[in-house]
Short mmCIF file of C-alpha atoms in Angstrom, two decimals:
data_model
loop_
_atom_site.label_atom_id
_atom_site.label_comp_id
_atom_site.label_asym_id
_atom_site.label_seq_id
_atom_site.Cartn_x
_atom_site.Cartn_y
_atom_site.Cartn_z
CA MET A 1312 6.73 -62.49 -32.08
CA THR A 1313 4.03 -63.97 -29.94
CA ARG A 1314 0.79 -62.14 -29.22
CA LYS A 1315 1.75 -61.81 -25.54
CA LYS A 1316 5.12 -60.24 -26.38
CA ALA A 1317 3.47 -57.84 -28.81
CA ILE A 1318 1.01 -56.69 -26.14
CA ASN A 1319 3.82 -56.21 -23.62
CA LEU A 1320 5.78 -54.17 -26.17
CA ILE A 1321 2.77 -51.96 -26.87
CA TRP A 1322 2.31 -51.35 -23.14
CA LEU A 1323 6.00 -50.57 -22.75
CA LEU A 1324 5.87 -48.04 -25.59
CA PHE A 1325 2.73 -46.51 -24.07
CA LEU A 1326 4.39 -46.18 -20.67
CA MET A 1327 7.54 -44.67 -22.18
CA THR A 1328 5.50 -42.15 -24.16
CA GLY A 1329 3.56 -41.20 -21.04
CA ALA A 1330 6.74 -40.84 -19.02
CA ILE A 1331 8.30 -38.62 -21.68
CA TRP A 1332 5.15 -36.44 -21.75
CA ILE A 1333 5.15 -36.11 -17.96
CA ILE A 1334 8.85 -35.19 -17.90
CA ARG A 1335 8.39 -32.58 -20.62
CA LYS A 1336 5.33 -31.18 -18.86
CA HIS A 1337 7.22 -31.03 -15.57
CA ASN A 1338 10.17 -29.25 -17.16
CA GLN A 1339 8.02 -26.59 -18.81
CA PRO A 1340 8.23 -23.31 -16.88
CA VAL A 1341 5.07 -22.31 -15.03
CA PRO A 1342 3.71 -19.16 -16.71
CA TYR A 1343 3.36 -15.76 -15.06
CA GLN A 1344 -0.21 -14.49 -14.94
CA LYS A 1345 -0.99 -10.77 -15.09
CA ASP A 1346 -4.19 -9.20 -13.77
CA SER A 1347 -5.29 -5.59 -13.39
CA GLY A 1348 -8.36 -3.62 -12.40
CA MET A 1349 -9.68 -0.87 -10.13
CA ILE A 1350 -10.05 -0.69 -6.35
CA PHE A 1351 -10.39 2.37 -4.05
CA GLY A 1352 -10.49 4.58 -7.13
CA THR A 1353 -7.00 3.48 -8.17
CA LEU A 1354 -5.42 0.87 -10.42
CA TYR A 1355 -4.09 -2.48 -9.28
CA ASN A 1356 -1.55 -4.63 -11.14
CA ILE A 1357 -0.68 -8.15 -10.07
CA SER A 1358 1.88 -10.50 -11.62
CA TYR A 1359 2.27 -14.05 -10.28
CA GLN A 1360 3.64 -17.42 -11.34
CA HIS A 1361 0.86 -19.98 -11.34
CA PRO A 1362 -0.51 -22.47 -13.88
CA GLU A 1363 -4.00 -21.01 -13.57
CA ASN A 1364 -5.36 -17.48 -13.62
CA LEU A 1365 -6.60 -16.45 -10.17
CA LYS A 1366 -8.30 -13.16 -11.04
CA ALA A 1367 -11.72 -14.38 -9.86
CA ASP A 1368 -10.28 -15.23 -6.43
CA ILE A 1369 -8.38 -11.94 -6.31
CA GLU A 1370 -11.44 -9.87 -7.16
CA ASN A 1371 -13.58 -11.74 -4.63
CA GLU A 1372 -11.05 -10.81 -1.95
CA LEU A 1373 -10.94 -7.20 -3.13
CA LYS A 1374 -14.73 -7.07 -3.13
CA ARG A 1375 -14.73 -8.19 0.50
CA PHE A 1376 -12.17 -5.49 1.24
CA ASP A 1377 -14.20 -2.88 -0.61
CA GLY A 1378 -17.22 -3.69 1.56
CA SER A 1379 -15.22 -3.01 4.69
CA LEU A 1380 -12.84 -0.09 4.09
CA SER A 1381 -13.60 1.67 0.82
CA PRO A 1382 -14.75 5.29 1.19
CA PHE A 1383 -16.21 4.98 -2.31
CA ASN A 1384 -18.66 2.29 -1.15
CA ASP A 1385 -21.79 3.79 0.41
CA THR A 1386 -22.51 0.58 2.32
CA ALA A 1387 -18.94 -0.11 3.50
CA ILE A 1388 -18.34 -0.48 7.22
CA ILE A 1389 -16.14 2.63 7.37
CA THR A 1390 -18.83 4.69 5.61
CA ARG A 1391 -21.46 3.51 8.06
CA VAL A 1392 -19.15 4.24 11.00
CA ASN A 1393 -18.71 7.79 9.72
CA ARG A 1394 -22.50 8.15 9.53
CA ASN A 1395 -22.74 6.91 13.14
CA GLU A 1396 -24.86 3.95 12.14
CA PRO A 1397 -24.84 0.87 14.40
CA VAL A 1398 -22.48 -1.60 12.80
CA VAL A 1399 -20.21 -4.41 13.96
CA THR A 1400 -16.78 -4.27 12.33
CA ASP A 1401 -15.19 -7.22 10.53
CA SER A 1402 -11.63 -8.60 10.79
CA LEU A 1403 -10.36 -6.38 7.95
CA PHE A 1404 -11.56 -3.19 9.61
CA THR A 1405 -10.36 -4.38 13.02
CA ASN A 1406 -6.84 -5.14 11.79
CA VAL A 1407 -6.50 -1.74 10.10
CA PHE A 1408 -7.91 0.12 13.09
CA ARG A 1409 -5.66 -1.58 15.65
CA ARG A 1410 -2.48 -1.18 13.62
CA SER A 1411 -3.36 2.45 12.91
CA MET A 1412 -3.73 3.14 16.63
CA GLN A 1413 -0.33 1.54 17.29
CA ILE A 1414 1.42 3.64 14.66
CA SER A 1415 -0.37 6.79 15.85
CA ALA A 1416 1.05 6.17 19.32
CA GLU A 1417 4.55 5.42 17.97
CA THR A 1418 4.65 8.57 15.83
CA GLY A 1419 3.16 10.92 18.41
CA GLY A 1420 0.03 11.43 16.35
CA ALA A 1421 1.80 12.24 13.07
CA PHE A 1422 -0.24 9.38 11.63
CA ASP A 1423 -3.93 9.65 12.48
CA ILE A 1424 -6.95 8.10 10.75
CA THR A 1425 -9.29 10.69 12.30
CA VAL A 1426 -7.88 13.45 10.08
CA ALA A 1427 -10.77 13.20 7.56
CA PRO A 1428 -12.59 16.46 8.53
CA LEU A 1429 -9.36 18.44 8.19
CA VAL A 1430 -8.52 16.86 4.83
CA ASN A 1431 -12.01 17.72 3.59
CA ALA A 1432 -11.73 21.29 4.83
CA TRP A 1433 -8.40 21.92 3.14
CA GLY A 1434 -8.94 19.90 -0.01
CA PHE A 1435 -12.57 20.17 -1.03
CA GLY A 1436 -13.22 23.38 0.89
CA PHE A 1437 -10.65 25.32 -1.13
CA LYS A 1438 -12.22 24.23 -4.40
CA GLU A 1439 -15.45 25.78 -3.14
CA ASN A 1440 -13.59 28.99 -2.27
CA ALA A 1441 -14.03 28.27 1.43
CA PHE A 1442 -10.37 28.38 2.42
CA PRO A 1443 -10.33 27.49 6.14
CA ASP A 1444 -9.15 30.12 8.60
CA SER A 1445 -7.68 29.48 12.05
CA THR A 1446 -11.13 29.50 13.66
CA VAL A 1447 -12.34 26.71 11.37
CA VAL A 1448 -9.17 24.69 11.90
CA ASP A 1449 -9.37 25.07 15.69
CA SER A 1450 -13.00 23.96 15.68
CA LEU A 1451 -12.19 20.85 13.63
CA LEU A 1452 -9.32 19.95 15.95
CA GLN A 1453 -11.85 19.65 18.77
CA PHE A 1454 -13.06 16.35 17.31
CA THR A 1455 -9.85 15.16 15.64
CA GLY A 1456 -7.41 12.83 17.35
CA TRP A 1457 -6.65 9.11 17.38
CA HIS A 1458 -7.13 8.95 21.16
CA LYS A 1459 -10.76 10.11 20.77
CA VAL A 1460 -11.99 6.88 19.19
CA ARG A 1461 -11.98 3.27 20.40
CA LEU A 1462 -12.83 -0.24 19.25
CA THR A 1463 -14.84 -2.18 21.84
CA ALA A 1464 -14.49 -5.87 22.62
CA GLU A 1465 -17.80 -6.37 20.77
CA GLY A 1466 -16.31 -4.93 17.56
CA LYS A 1467 -18.07 -1.56 17.71
CA ILE A 1468 -16.58 1.91 17.30
CA GLU A 1469 -16.97 4.41 20.13
CA LYS A 1470 -16.34 8.12 19.49
CA ASP A 1471 -15.88 10.97 21.95
CA ASP A 1472 -17.71 13.17 19.45
CA PRO A 1473 -20.16 11.99 16.76
CA ARG A 1474 -18.62 14.45 14.30
CA LEU A 1475 -15.36 12.47 14.35
CA MET A 1476 -14.74 10.72 11.02
CA LEU A 1477 -12.27 8.05 9.95
CA THR A 1478 -10.23 7.90 6.77
CA CYS A 1479 -8.05 4.88 6.01
CA SER A 1480 -6.73 6.27 2.72
CA ALA A 1481 -3.16 6.26 4.08
CA VAL A 1482 -3.24 2.64 5.19
CA ALA A 1483 -6.05 0.70 3.46
CA LYS A 1484 -4.28 0.30 0.10
CA GLY A 1485 -1.26 -1.11 1.86
CA TYR A 1486 -3.37 -3.57 3.81
CA ALA A 1487 -5.24 -4.59 0.64
CA VAL A 1488 -1.86 -5.46 -0.87
CA ASP A 1489 -1.08 -7.61 2.18
CA VAL A 1490 -4.44 -9.37 1.88
CA ILE A 1491 -3.90 -10.27 -1.79
CA ALA A 1492 -0.32 -11.34 -1.07
CA GLY A 1493 -1.70 -13.63 1.63
CA LEU A 1494 -4.19 -15.10 -0.84
CA LEU A 1495 -1.43 -15.87 -3.33
CA ARG A 1496 0.71 -17.53 -0.67
CA ARG A 1497 -2.24 -19.74 0.35
CA LYS A 1498 -2.51 -20.75 -3.31
CA GLY A 1499 1.12 -21.87 -3.23
CA VAL A 1500 2.46 -18.93 -5.25
CA GLY A 1501 6.07 -18.12 -4.41
CA ASN A 1502 6.88 -15.57 -7.13
CA PHE A 1503 4.60 -12.56 -7.31
CA MET A 1504 4.22 -8.78 -7.27
CA VAL A 1505 1.08 -7.09 -5.96
CA ASP A 1506 0.77 -3.36 -6.70
CA ILE A 1507 -2.25 -1.32 -5.64
CA GLY A 1508 -1.89 2.39 -6.35
CA GLY A 1509 1.89 2.24 -5.91
CA GLU A 1510 1.89 0.24 -2.67
CA VAL A 1511 3.69 -3.03 -3.30
CA VAL A 1512 4.46 -6.48 -1.91
CA VAL A 1513 6.90 -8.69 -3.80
CA SER A 1514 7.98 -12.28 -3.29
CA GLY A 1515 10.53 -14.48 -5.00
CA ARG A 1516 11.64 -13.56 -8.51
CA ASN A 1517 10.21 -11.80 -11.55
CA PRO A 1518 9.75 -13.50 -14.97
CA SER A 1519 13.43 -12.82 -15.73
CA GLN A 1520 14.34 -14.68 -12.52
CA GLU A 1521 15.71 -11.51 -10.96
CA ARG A 1522 14.60 -9.47 -7.99
CA TRP A 1523 11.57 -7.32 -8.73
CA ARG A 1524 12.36 -3.81 -9.98
CA ILE A 1525 10.25 -1.07 -8.36
CA GLY A 1526 10.78 2.55 -9.36
CA ILE A 1527 10.58 5.65 -7.19
CA ASN A 1528 9.32 8.68 -9.12
CA LYS A 1529 11.13 11.98 -9.08
CA PRO A 1530 9.11 14.35 -6.86
CA VAL A 1531 8.28 16.81 -9.63
CA ASP A 1532 5.04 18.79 -9.31
CA ASP A 1533 2.73 16.73 -11.48
CA SER A 1534 -0.96 16.99 -10.60
CA LEU A 1535 -1.95 15.15 -13.81
CA ALA A 1536 0.39 12.20 -13.09
CA VAL A 1537 1.92 12.36 -16.59
CA ASN A 1538 5.56 12.58 -15.51
CA GLN A 1539 7.00 9.10 -14.99
CA GLU A 1540 10.66 10.09 -14.65
CA LEU A 1541 12.34 7.93 -12.02
CA GLN A 1542 14.58 9.04 -9.19
CA THR A 1543 15.91 5.51 -8.73
CA VAL A 1544 14.96 1.85 -9.07
CA LEU A 1545 14.89 -0.54 -6.14
CA HIS A 1546 15.63 -4.25 -6.60
CA ILE A 1547 13.64 -6.01 -3.91
CA THR A 1548 12.20 -9.37 -2.97
CA ASN A 1549 10.23 -10.76 -0.05
CA ALA A 1550 9.33 -7.32 1.23
CA ALA A 1551 6.66 -4.62 1.25
CA MET A 1552 7.14 -1.07 0.00
CA ALA A 1553 5.10 2.13 0.06
CA THR A 1554 5.77 5.70 -1.04
CA SER A 1555 4.09 8.93 0.02
CA GLY A 1556 4.64 12.32 -1.60
CA ASN A 1557 3.10 15.74 -2.17
CA TYR A 1558 4.02 16.24 -5.80
CA ARG A 1559 0.71 15.07 -7.34
CA ASN A 1560 -2.00 16.27 -4.98
CA PHE A 1561 -1.62 19.97 -4.21
CA TYR A 1562 -2.84 23.45 -5.09
CA TYR A 1563 -1.65 27.03 -4.91
CA LYS A 1564 -3.28 29.98 -3.19
CA GLY A 1565 -1.73 33.41 -2.93
CA GLY A 1566 1.45 32.08 -4.49
CA LYS A 1567 1.84 29.46 -1.74
CA LYS A 1568 1.73 25.72 -2.32
CA TYR A 1569 -0.62 23.66 -0.14
CA ALA A 1570 0.01 19.90 -0.14
CA HIS A 1571 -2.65 17.27 0.54
CA THR A 1572 -0.82 15.88 3.58
CA ILE A 1573 -2.31 17.44 6.70
CA ASP A 1574 -0.54 17.44 10.05
CA PRO A 1575 -3.24 16.02 12.36
CA ARG A 1576 -1.60 17.71 15.34
CA THR A 1577 -1.81 21.27 13.99
CA GLY A 1578 -4.63 20.97 11.46
CA TYR A 1579 -2.57 22.59 8.69
CA PRO A 1580 -0.94 21.25 5.50
CA ILE A 1581 2.68 20.35 6.04
CA GLN A 1582 5.31 22.90 5.05
CA HIS A 1583 8.72 21.26 5.30
CA GLU A 1584 11.56 19.80 3.27
CA ILE A 1585 10.53 16.18 2.61
CA LEU A 1586 9.19 15.73 -0.93
CA SER A 1587 8.84 11.96 -0.97
CA ALA A 1588 9.13 9.17 1.61
CA THR A 1589 9.56 5.50 0.71
CA VAL A 1590 9.46 2.77 3.33
CA ILE A 1591 10.31 -0.93 3.09
CA ALA A 1592 8.83 -3.04 5.85
CA ARG A 1593 7.65 -6.57 6.59
CA ASP A 1594 4.06 -5.69 5.69
CA CYS A 1595 2.61 -3.09 3.37
CA MET A 1596 0.02 -1.76 5.81
CA SER A 1597 2.83 -0.60 8.10
CA ALA A 1598 4.97 0.69 5.23
CA ASP A 1599 2.00 2.71 3.95
CA ALA A 1600 1.25 4.26 7.33
CA TYR A 1601 4.88 5.05 8.18
CA ALA A 1602 5.44 6.71 4.78
CA THR A 1603 2.53 9.05 5.49
CA ALA A 1604 3.72 9.72 9.04
CA PHE A 1605 7.22 10.60 7.79
CA MET A 1606 5.79 13.17 5.40
CA VAL A 1607 4.23 14.83 8.44
CA MET A 1608 7.21 14.45 10.78
CA GLY A 1609 9.84 16.09 8.59
CA LEU A 1610 13.47 15.20 7.93
CA GLN A 1611 15.05 15.44 11.36
CA GLN A 1612 12.32 13.53 13.21
CA THR A 1613 12.10 10.89 10.50
CA VAL A 1614 15.84 10.21 10.49
CA ALA A 1615 15.78 9.83 14.28
CA PHE A 1616 12.75 7.52 14.07
CA ALA A 1617 14.39 5.37 11.38
CA GLU A 1618 17.56 5.03 13.44
CA ALA A 1619 15.46 3.81 16.39
CA HIS A 1620 13.55 1.30 14.21
CA PRO A 1621 16.07 -0.86 12.33
CA GLU A 1622 13.25 -3.09 11.06
CA LEU A 1623 12.37 -0.28 8.64
CA GLU A 1624 14.34 0.85 5.59
CA VAL A 1625 13.69 4.44 4.55
CA TYR A 1626 14.45 6.46 1.40
CA LEU A 1627 13.73 10.20 1.58
CA ILE A 1628 13.90 12.80 -1.18
CA TYR A 1629 14.02 16.30 0.26
CA ALA A 1630 14.74 19.91 -0.64
CA THR A 1631 17.85 21.58 0.77
CA PRO A 1632 17.79 25.19 2.06
CA GLU A 1633 19.48 26.16 -1.22
CA GLY A 1634 16.57 24.71 -3.18
CA ARG A 1635 18.37 21.62 -4.47
CA THR A 1636 17.08 18.05 -4.23
CA ALA A 1637 18.91 15.65 -1.95
CA VAL A 1638 18.48 12.07 -0.75
CA TYR A 1639 18.74 10.38 2.62
CA HIS A 1640 18.43 6.64 3.07
CA THR A 1641 19.05 4.18 5.85
CA PRO A 1642 22.22 2.04 5.50
CA GLY A 1643 20.19 -1.11 4.85
CA MET A 1644 18.52 0.47 1.84
CA SER A 1645 21.81 0.15 -0.06
CA ARG A 1646 21.20 -3.53 -0.80
CA TYR A 1647 17.98 -2.63 -2.63
CA LEU A 1648 19.73 0.01 -4.72
CA GLU A 1649 22.08 -2.58 -6.20
CA LYS A 1650 21.08 -4.84 -9.07
CA GLY A 1651 21.38 -8.59 -8.59
#
């Protein structure tokens, strides 16, 4: 064999080895990454298929979100707004505020981010033995109401009363999920699940190459969150889901149960049959807000609203007059109740 032929053979073997390595590398499945942490005083869990771990990017995005809408951050925009400090809002705050106003209008005020003073009075006030009477509630209603606050073209908040306070606890987690889902999509991730405090966006398939399985808890009184018994499991993909319920945040006084969900229109904790409301929508911010609104609206109004909004799928667990637990769901929810 000549020297030239030997060199050509070596190159050919090198190229074949490289090609085999590339083919094997290409055929190897891309791993699923799993990240978790804390945001808004709750746990987040994120699973996504990507060759690299993106936790640093995820936490940078959550940090930006925390600085805008977290009530636990003393320098956050929402905290400064509530202290009536001069502050220009950012795009995160603006998006949440505008969508909240839209859903407040759609639900006749059942959803309202100005409910903070009432929530404080009923929740924290009771623990201090200052159970609010009708006079206190009526006084708080004077500066509660979504129509009493505006966002100016310059990005500033205007209030009819400086005592008015905002709380985005019923919508911010959902929007944070949307923000992280958007980050993953920009990174080219097609298969992922983002879960922040039970609000979820899923895309593509799970590691078993099936639709993602998301459970709905049974609405059993469980203030310590130790009961994880499931009512059902939804099999979903390419959708957002949020659940609201009164079975973990409540207290009793005089033998009567008071749930943490306050009706912004009356100023009192809700007292009706819905125990849990789950909503599937195109985005998690909307699903989160609608789930809260449905807890306020009650069964009859919610069913009518769902029938008028076919873009939403709704799953309600409620108590019958006989004291039994029953379920209502929109027809389209059936496809998520089936495995496959």
